[in-house]
CSV table of N, CA and C in Angstrom, one decimal:
chain,number,residue,atom,x,y,z
S,13,UNK,N,139.8,145.0,41.8
S,13,UNK,CA,138.8,144.1,42.5
S,13,UNK,C,139.0,144.3,44.0
S,14,UNK,N,140.2,144.4,44.4
S,14,UNK,CA,140.4,144.6,45.8
S,14,UNK,C,139.8,145.9,46.3
S,15,UNK,N,139.8,146.9,45.5
S,15,UNK,CA,139.2,148.2,45.8
S,15,UNK,C,137.7,148.1,46.0
S,16,UNK,N,137.1,147.3,45.1
S,16,UNK,CA,135.6,147.1,45.1
S,16,UNK,C,135.2,146.4,46.4
S,17,UNK,N,136.0,145.4,46.8
S,17,UNK,CA,135.6,144.6,48.0
S,17,UNK,C,135.8,145.5,49.2
S,18,UNK,N,136.8,146.3,49.2
S,18,UNK,CA,137.0,147.2,50.4
S,18,UNK,C,135.9,148.2,50.5
S,19,UNK,N,135.5,148.7,49.3
S,19,UNK,CA,134.4,149.7,49.4
S,19,UNK,C,133.1,149.1,49.8
S,20,UNK,N,132.9,147.9,49.4
S,20,UNK,CA,131.7,147.1,49.8
S,20,UNK,C,131.7,146.9,51.3
S,21,UNK,N,132.9,146.5,51.7
S,21,UNK,CA,133.1,146.2,53.2
S,21,UNK,C,132.9,147.4,54.0
S,22,UNK,N,133.4,148.5,53.5
S,22,UNK,CA,133.2,149.8,54.2
S,22,UNK,C,131.8,150.2,54.3
S,23,UNK,N,131.0,150.0,53.2
S,23,UNK,CA,129.6,150.4,53.2
S,23,UNK,C,128.7,149.4,54.0
S,24,UNK,N,129.0,148.1,53.9
S,24,UNK,CA,128.2,147.1,54.6
S,24,UNK,C,129.1,146.3,55.5
S,25,UNK,N,129.6,146.8,56.5
S,25,UNK,CA,130.5,146.1,57.4
S,25,UNK,C,129.8,145.0,58.2
S,26,UNK,N,128.5,145.2,58.4
S,26,UNK,CA,127.8,144.2,59.2
S,26,UNK,C,127.7,142.8,58.4
S,27,UNK,N,127.8,142.9,57.1
S,27,UNK,CA,127.7,141.6,56.3
S,27,UNK,C,129.0,140.8,56.4
S,28,UNK,N,130.1,141.5,56.6
S,28,UNK,CA,131.4,140.8,56.6
S,28,UNK,C,131.9,140.4,58.0
S,29,UNK,N,131.1,140.6,59.0
S,29,UNK,CA,131.5,140.2,60.3
S,29,UNK,C,130.6,139.0,60.8
S,30,UNK,N,131.2,138.1,61.4
S,30,UNK,CA,130.5,136.9,61.9
S,30,UNK,C,129.6,137.4,63.1
S,31,UNK,N,128.4,136.9,63.1
S,31,UNK,CA,127.5,137.3,64.2
S,31,UNK,C,127.9,136.5,65.4
S,32,UNK,N,127.6,137.1,66.6
S,32,UNK,CA,128.1,136.5,67.8
S,32,UNK,C,127.4,135.2,68.1
S,33,UNK,N,126.2,134.9,67.5
S,33,UNK,CA,125.6,133.7,67.7
S,33,UNK,C,126.2,132.5,67.0
S,34,UNK,N,127.0,132.8,66.0
S,34,UNK,CA,127.6,131.7,65.2
S,34,UNK,C,128.8,131.1,66.0
S,35,UNK,N,128.8,129.8,66.0
S,35,UNK,CA,129.9,129.2,66.7
S,35,UNK,C,131.1,128.9,65.8
S,36,UNK,N,132.2,128.9,66.3
S,36,UNK,CA,133.4,128.6,65.4
S,36,UNK,C,133.3,127.2,65.0
S,37,UNK,N,133.7,126.9,63.7
S,37,UNK,CA,133.6,125.5,63.3
S,37,UNK,C,134.7,124.7,64.1
S,38,UNK,N,134.3,123.4,64.3
S,38,UNK,CA,135.3,122.6,65.0
S,38,UNK,C,136.5,122.4,64.2
S,39,UNK,N,137.7,122.4,64.8
S,39,UNK,CA,138.9,122.2,64.1
S,39,UNK,C,139.1,120.7,63.8
S,40,UNK,N,139.4,120.4,62.6
S,40,UNK,CA,139.7,119.0,62.2
S,40,UNK,C,141.2,118.8,61.9
S,41,UNK,N,141.6,117.6,62.1
S,41,UNK,CA,143.0,117.3,61.9
S,41,UNK,C,143.3,117.3,60.4
S,42,UNK,N,144.5,117.4,60.0
S,42,UNK,CA,144.9,117.5,58.6
S,42,UNK,C,144.5,116.2,57.9
S,43,UNK,N,144.7,115.0,58.4
S,43,UNK,CA,144.2,113.8,57.6
S,43,UNK,C,142.7,113.8,57.4
S,44,UNK,N,141.9,114.3,58.4
S,44,UNK,CA,140.5,114.3,58.2
S,44,UNK,C,140.1,115.3,57.1
S,45,UNK,N,140.7,116.5,57.1
S,45,UNK,CA,140.4,117.5,56.1
S,45,UNK,C,140.8,116.9,54.7
S,46,UNK,N,142.0,116.3,54.6
S,46,UNK,CA,142.4,115.7,53.4
S,46,UNK,C,141.4,114.7,52.9
S,47,UNK,N,140.9,113.8,53.8
S,47,UNK,CA,139.9,112.8,53.4
S,47,UNK,C,138.7,113.5,52.9
S,48,UNK,N,138.2,114.5,53.5
S,48,UNK,CA,137.0,115.2,53.0
S,48,UNK,C,137.2,115.8,51.6
S,49,UNK,N,138.3,116.5,51.4
S,49,UNK,CA,138.6,117.1,50.1
S,49,UNK,C,138.8,116.0,49.1
S,50,UNK,N,139.4,114.9,49.3
S,50,UNK,CA,139.6,113.8,48.3
S,50,UNK,C,138.2,113.2,48.0
S,51,UNK,N,137.4,113.1,49.0
S,51,UNK,CA,136.1,112.5,48.8
S,51,UNK,C,135.2,113.3,47.9
S,52,UNK,N,135.4,114.6,47.9
S,52,UNK,CA,134.6,115.6,47.1
S,52,UNK,C,135.4,116.0,45.9
S,53,UNK,N,136.5,115.5,45.6
S,53,UNK,CA,137.3,115.9,44.5
S,53,UNK,C,136.6,115.8,43.1
S,54,UNK,N,135.9,114.7,42.9
S,54,UNK,CA,135.2,114.5,41.7
S,54,UNK,C,134.1,115.6,41.5
S,55,UNK,N,133.5,116.0,42.6
S,55,UNK,CA,132.4,117.0,42.5
S,55,UNK,C,133.0,118.4,42.0
S,56,UNK,N,134.2,118.7,42.3
S,56,UNK,CA,134.8,119.9,41.9
S,56,UNK,C,134.9,120.0,40.3
S,57,UNK,N,135.3,118.9,39.7
S,57,UNK,CA,135.4,118.9,38.3
S,57,UNK,C,134.0,118.9,37.6
S,58,UNK,N,133.1,118.2,38.2
S,58,UNK,CA,131.7,118.2,37.7
S,58,UNK,C,131.1,119.6,37.8
S,59,UNK,N,131.3,120.2,38.9
S,59,UNK,CA,130.7,121.6,39.1
S,59,UNK,C,131.4,122.6,38.2
S,60,UNK,N,132.7,122.5,38.0
S,60,UNK,CA,133.4,123.4,37.1
S,60,UNK,C,132.9,123.2,35.7
S,61,UNK,N,132.7,122.0,35.3
S,61,UNK,CA,132.2,121.7,33.9
S,61,UNK,C,130.8,122.3,33.8
S,62,UNK,N,129.9,122.1,34.7
S,62,UNK,CA,128.6,122.7,34.7
S,62,UNK,C,128.6,124.2,34.6
S,63,UNK,N,129.4,124.8,35.4
S,63,UNK,CA,129.5,126.2,35.4
S,63,UNK,C,130.1,126.8,34.1
S,64,UNK,N,131.0,126.0,33.5
S,64,UNK,CA,131.5,126.4,32.2
S,64,UNK,C,130.4,126.3,31.1
S,65,UNK,N,129.6,125.3,31.2
S,65,UNK,CA,128.5,125.2,30.2
S,65,UNK,C,127.5,126.3,30.4
S,66,UNK,N,127.2,126.7,31.6
S,66,UNK,CA,126.3,127.8,31.9
S,66,UNK,C,126.9,129.1,31.3
S,67,UNK,N,128.1,129.3,31.5
S,67,UNK,CA,128.8,130.5,31.0
S,67,UNK,C,128.7,130.6,29.5
S,68,UNK,N,128.7,129.4,28.8
S,68,UNK,CA,128.7,129.4,27.3
S,68,UNK,C,127.3,129.6,26.8
S,69,UNK,N,126.3,129.5,27.6
S,69,UNK,CA,124.9,129.7,27.1
S,69,UNK,C,124.7,131.2,26.7
S,70,UNK,N,124.1,131.4,25.6
S,70,UNK,CA,123.9,132.8,25.2
S,70,UNK,C,122.7,133.4,26.0
S,71,UNK,N,122.7,134.6,26.3
S,71,UNK,CA,121.5,135.2,27.0
S,71,UNK,C,120.6,135.6,25.9
S,72,UNK,N,119.3,135.4,26.1
S,72,UNK,CA,118.3,135.8,25.1
S,72,UNK,C,118.3,137.4,25.0
S,73,UNK,N,117.9,137.8,23.9
S,73,UNK,CA,117.8,139.3,23.7
S,73,UNK,C,116.7,139.8,24.6
S,74,UNK,N,116.9,141.0,25.1
S,74,UNK,CA,116.0,141.7,26.0
S,74,UNK,C,114.6,141.9,25.2
S,75,UNK,N,114.7,142.2,24.0
S,75,UNK,CA,113.5,142.4,23.2
S,75,UNK,C,112.6,141.2,23.2
S,76,UNK,N,113.2,140.0,23.0
S,76,UNK,CA,112.5,138.8,23.0
S,76,UNK,C,111.8,138.5,24.4
S,77,UNK,N,112.5,138.8,25.4
S,77,UNK,CA,112.0,138.6,26.8
S,77,UNK,C,110.8,139.5,27.0
S,78,UNK,N,111.0,140.8,26.6
S,78,UNK,CA,109.9,141.7,26.9
S,78,UNK,C,108.7,141.4,26.0
S,79,UNK,N,108.9,140.9,24.8
S,79,UNK,CA,107.7,140.5,24.0
S,79,UNK,C,107.0,139.3,24.6
S,80,UNK,N,107.8,138.4,25.2
S,80,UNK,CA,107.2,137.2,25.9
S,80,UNK,C,106.4,137.7,27.1
S,81,UNK,N,106.9,138.6,27.8
S,81,UNK,CA,106.2,139.2,29.0
S,81,UNK,C,104.9,139.8,28.5
S,82,UNK,N,104.9,140.5,27.4
S,82,UNK,CA,103.7,141.2,26.9
S,82,UNK,C,102.7,140.2,26.4
S,83,UNK,N,103.1,139.0,26.1
S,83,UNK,CA,102.2,137.9,25.7
S,83,UNK,C,101.4,137.2,26.8
S,84,UNK,N,101.9,137.5,28.1
S,84,UNK,CA,101.3,136.8,29.2
S,84,UNK,C,99.8,136.9,29.3
S,85,UNK,N,99.2,138.1,29.2
S,85,UNK,CA,97.7,138.1,29.3
S,85,UNK,C,97.0,137.3,28.2
S,86,UNK,N,97.6,137.3,27.0
S,86,UNK,CA,97.1,136.4,25.9
S,86,UNK,C,97.2,134.9,26.3
S,87,UNK,N,98.3,134.6,26.8
S,87,UNK,CA,98.6,133.2,27.2
S,87,UNK,C,97.6,132.8,28.3
S,88,UNK,N,97.3,133.7,29.3
S,88,UNK,CA,96.3,133.4,30.3
S,88,UNK,C,94.9,133.2,29.7
S,89,UNK,N,94.5,134.0,28.8
S,89,UNK,CA,93.2,133.9,28.1
S,89,UNK,C,93.1,132.5,27.4
S,90,UNK,N,94.2,132.2,26.7
S,90,UNK,CA,94.2,130.9,26.0
S,90,UNK,C,94.1,129.7,26.9
S,91,UNK,N,94.8,129.9,28.1
S,91,UNK,CA,94.7,128.8,29.1
S,91,UNK,C,93.3,128.7,29.6
S,92,UNK,N,92.6,129.8,29.8
S,92,UNK,CA,91.2,129.8,30.3
S,92,UNK,C,90.3,129.1,29.2
S,93,UNK,N,90.5,129.5,28.0
S,93,UNK,CA,89.7,128.9,26.9
S,93,UNK,C,90.0,127.4,26.8
S,94,UNK,N,91.2,127.0,27.0
S,94,UNK,CA,91.6,125.6,27.0
S,94,UNK,C,90.9,124.8,28.1
S,95,UNK,N,90.9,125.4,29.3
S,95,UNK,CA,90.2,124.8,30.4
S,95,UNK,C,88.7,124.6,30.2
S,96,UNK,N,88.1,125.7,29.6
S,96,UNK,CA,86.7,125.6,29.3
S,96,UNK,C,86.4,124.5,28.2
S,97,UNK,N,87.3,124.4,27.2
S,97,UNK,CA,87.2,123.3,26.2
S,97,UNK,C,87.4,122.0,26.8
S,98,UNK,N,88.3,121.8,27.8
S,98,UNK,CA,88.5,120.5,28.4
S,98,UNK,C,87.2,120.1,29.2
S,99,UNK,N,86.6,121.1,29.9
S,99,UNK,CA,85.4,120.8,30.6
S,99,UNK,C,84.3,120.4,29.7
S,100,UNK,N,84.2,121.2,28.5
S,100,UNK,CA,83.1,120.8,27.6
S,100,UNK,C,83.3,119.5,26.9
S,101,UNK,N,84.6,119.1,26.7
S,101,UNK,CA,84.9,117.8,26.1
S,101,UNK,C,84.5,116.7,27.1
S,102,UNK,N,84.8,116.9,28.4
S,102,UNK,CA,84.5,116.0,29.4
S,102,UNK,C,82.9,115.8,29.5
S,103,UNK,N,82.2,116.9,29.4
S,103,UNK,CA,80.8,116.9,29.4
S,103,UNK,C,80.2,116.1,28.2
S,104,UNK,N,80.8,116.4,27.0
S,104,UNK,CA,80.4,115.7,25.8
S,104,UNK,C,80.7,114.2,25.9
S,105,UNK,N,81.8,113.9,26.5
S,105,UNK,CA,82.1,112.4,26.6
S,105,UNK,C,81.1,111.7,27.5
S,106,UNK,N,80.7,112.4,28.6
S,106,UNK,CA,79.7,111.8,29.5
S,106,UNK,C,78.4,111.7,28.8
S,107,UNK,N,78.0,112.7,28.1
S,107,UNK,CA,76.8,112.7,27.3
S,107,UNK,C,76.8,111.6,26.2
S,108,UNK,N,77.9,111.5,25.5
S,108,UNK,CA,78.0,110.4,24.5
S,108,UNK,C,77.9,109.0,25.1
S,109,UNK,N,78.6,108.8,26.3
S,109,UNK,CA,78.5,107.5,26.9
S,109,UNK,C,77.1,107.2,27.3
S,110,UNK,N,76.4,108.2,27.8
S,110,UNK,CA,75.0,108.0,28.2
S,110,UNK,C,74.1,107.7,27.0
S,111,UNK,N,74.3,108.4,25.9
S,111,UNK,CA,73.6,108.1,24.7
S,111,UNK,C,73.9,106.7,24.1
S,112,UNK,N,75.1,106.3,24.1
S,112,UNK,CA,75.5,105.0,23.7
S,112,UNK,C,74.9,103.9,24.6
S,113,UNK,N,74.9,104.1,25.9
S,113,UNK,CA,74.3,103.2,26.8
S,113,UNK,C,72.8,103.1,26.5
S,114,UNK,N,72.1,104.2,26.3
S,114,UNK,CA,70.7,104.2,26.0
S,114,UNK,C,70.4,103.5,24.7
S,115,UNK,N,71.2,103.8,23.7
S,115,UNK,CA,71.0,103.1,22.4
S,115,UNK,C,71.2,101.6,22.6
S,116,UNK,N,72.2,101.2,23.3
S,116,UNK,CA,72.4,99.8,23.5
S,116,UNK,C,71.3,99.1,24.2
S,117,UNK,N,70.8,99.8,25.3
S,117,UNK,CA,69.6,99.2,26.0
S,117,UNK,C,68.4,99.1,25.2
S,118,UNK,N,68.1,100.2,24.4
S,118,UNK,CA,66.8,100.3,23.6
S,118,UNK,C,66.9,99.4,22.4
S,119,UNK,N,68.0,99.5,21.7
S,119,UNK,CA,68.1,98.9,20.4
S,119,UNK,C,68.6,97.5,20.4
S,120,UNK,N,69.7,97.3,21.1
S,120,UNK,CA,70.4,96.0,21.1
S,120,UNK,C,69.7,95.0,22.1
S,121,UNK,N,69.6,95.4,23.3
S,121,UNK,CA,69.0,94.5,24.3
S,121,UNK,C,67.5,94.3,24.0
S,122,UNK,N,66.8,95.4,23.7
S,122,UNK,CA,65.4,95.2,23.4
S,122,UNK,C,65.2,94.3,22.1
S,123,UNK,N,66.1,94.5,21.1
S,123,UNK,CA,66.0,93.7,19.9
S,123,UNK,C,66.3,92.2,20.2
S,124,UNK,N,67.3,92.0,21.1
S,124,UNK,CA,67.6,90.6,21.5
S,124,UNK,C,66.4,90.0,22.3
S,125,UNK,N,65.8,90.8,23.1
S,125,UNK,CA,64.6,90.3,23.8
S,125,UNK,C,63.5,89.9,22.9
S,126,UNK,N,63.3,90.8,21.8
S,126,UNK,CA,62.3,90.5,20.8
S,126,UNK,C,62.6,89.2,20.1
S,127,UNK,N,63.9,89.1,19.6
S,127,UNK,CA,64.3,87.8,19.0
S,127,UNK,C,64.1,86.6,19.9
S,128,UNK,N,64.4,86.8,21.1
S,128,UNK,CA,64.3,85.7,22.1
S,128,UNK,C,62.8,85.3,22.2
S,129,UNK,N,62.0,86.3,22.3
S,129,UNK,CA,60.5,86.0,22.4
S,129,UNK,C,60.0,85.3,21.2
S,130,UNK,N,60.4,85.8,20.0
S,130,UNK,CA,60.0,85.1,18.7
S,130,UNK,C,60.5,83.7,18.7
S,131,UNK,N,61.8,83.5,19.1
S,131,UNK,CA,62.3,82.1,19.1
S,131,UNK,C,61.5,81.2,20.0
S,132,UNK,N,61.2,81.7,21.2
S,132,UNK,CA,60.4,81.0,22.2
S,132,UNK,C,59.0,80.6,21.6
S,133,UNK,N,58.4,81.6,21.0
S,133,UNK,CA,57.0,81.3,20.4
S,133,UNK,C,57.1,80.3,19.2
S,134,UNK,N,58.2,80.5,18.4
S,134,UNK,CA,58.4,79.6,17.3
S,134,UNK,C,58.6,78.1,17.8
S,135,UNK,N,59.4,78.0,18.9
S,135,UNK,CA,59.6,76.7,19.5
S,135,UNK,C,58.3,76.1,20.0
S,136,UNK,N,57.5,76.9,20.6
S,136,UNK,CA,56.2,76.4,21.1
S,136,UNK,C,55.3,76.0,19.9
S,137,UNK,N,55.2,76.8,18.9
S,137,UNK,CA,54.4,76.4,17.7
S,137,UNK,C,54.9,75.1,17.1
S,138,UNK,N,56.3,75.0,17.0
S,138,UNK,CA,56.9,73.8,16.4
S,138,UNK,C,56.5,72.5,17.2
S,139,UNK,N,56.5,72.7,18.5
S,139,UNK,CA,56.1,71.5,19.4
S,139,UNK,C,54.7,71.2,19.2
S,140,UNK,N,53.8,72.2,19.1
S,140,UNK,CA,52.4,71.9,18.9
S,140,UNK,C,52.2,71.2,17.6
S,141,UNK,N,52.9,71.7,16.5
S,141,UNK,CA,52.8,71.1,15.2
S,141,UNK,C,53.3,69.6,15.3
S,142,UNK,N,54.4,69.3,15.9
S,142,UNK,CA,54.9,67.9,16.1
S,142,UNK,C,53.9,67.1,16.8
S,143,UNK,N,53.3,67.6,17.9
S,143,UNK,CA,52.3,66.8,18.6
S,143,UNK,C,51.1,66.5,17.8
S,144,UNK,N,50.7,67.6,17.0
S,144,UNK,CA,49.5,67.3,16.1
S,144,UNK,C,49.9,66.3,15.1
S,145,UNK,N,51.1,66.4,14.5
S,145,UNK,CA,51.5,65.4,13.5
S,145,UNK,C,51.6,64.0,14.1
S,146,UNK,N,52.1,63.9,15.3
S,146,UNK,CA,52.2,62.6,15.9
S,146,UNK,C,50.8,62.1,16.2
S,147,UNK,N,49.9,63.0,16.7
S,147,UNK,CA,48.5,62.6,17.0
S,147,UNK,C,47.8,62.1,15.7
S,148,UNK,N,48.0,62.9,14.6
S,148,UNK,CA,47.3,62.5,13.4
S,148,UNK,C,47.9,61.2,12.8
S,149,UNK,N,49.2,61.1,12.9
S,149,UNK,CA,49.9,59.8,12.5
S,149,UNK,C,49.4,58.7,13.3
S,150,UNK,N,49.1,58.9,14.6
S,150,UNK,CA,48.6,57.8,15.4
S,150,UNK,C,47.2,57.5,15.1
S,151,UNK,N,46.3,58.5,14.8
S,151,UNK,CA,45.0,58.2,14.4
S,151,UNK,C,44.8,57.5,13.1
S,152,UNK,N,45.7,57.8,12.1
S,152,UNK,CA,45.7,57.2,10.8
S,152,UNK,C,46.2,55.8,10.8
S,153,UNK,N,47.0,55.4,11.8
S,153,UNK,CA,47.6,54.1,11.8
S,153,UNK,C,46.6,53.1,12.4
S,154,UNK,N,45.6,53.5,13.1
S,154,UNK,CA,44.7,52.6,13.7
S,154,UNK,C,43.7,52.1,12.8
């Protein structure tokens, strides 16, 4: 491992040297450093556990990944079809709502107006009949 690092350092020496624009970090006292490390101690265990769980995950087979990449044009076409279907469904919902509103206005409200008109006429006829009955009853009693 040491040999690899030294060959990397030899090939890319500029990566391993601090740039002149970087400032040296401020020096902290030992109690301050201890306090920082102790404050973050629980994070070390959590991070180690997460890294161990990532290491245990199996890598998918390359064949599966390449087959999924090959499916991308098909997935894109399916997404386009789905968007068109969603737009058509939205259009049909608006159209259905307009038809239901028209049906309600023409059939229900117009029917109610018709019944209301008939009820009004029937009430007028009943009043006329009562008046006539009262008039005839008044004429017959004299």
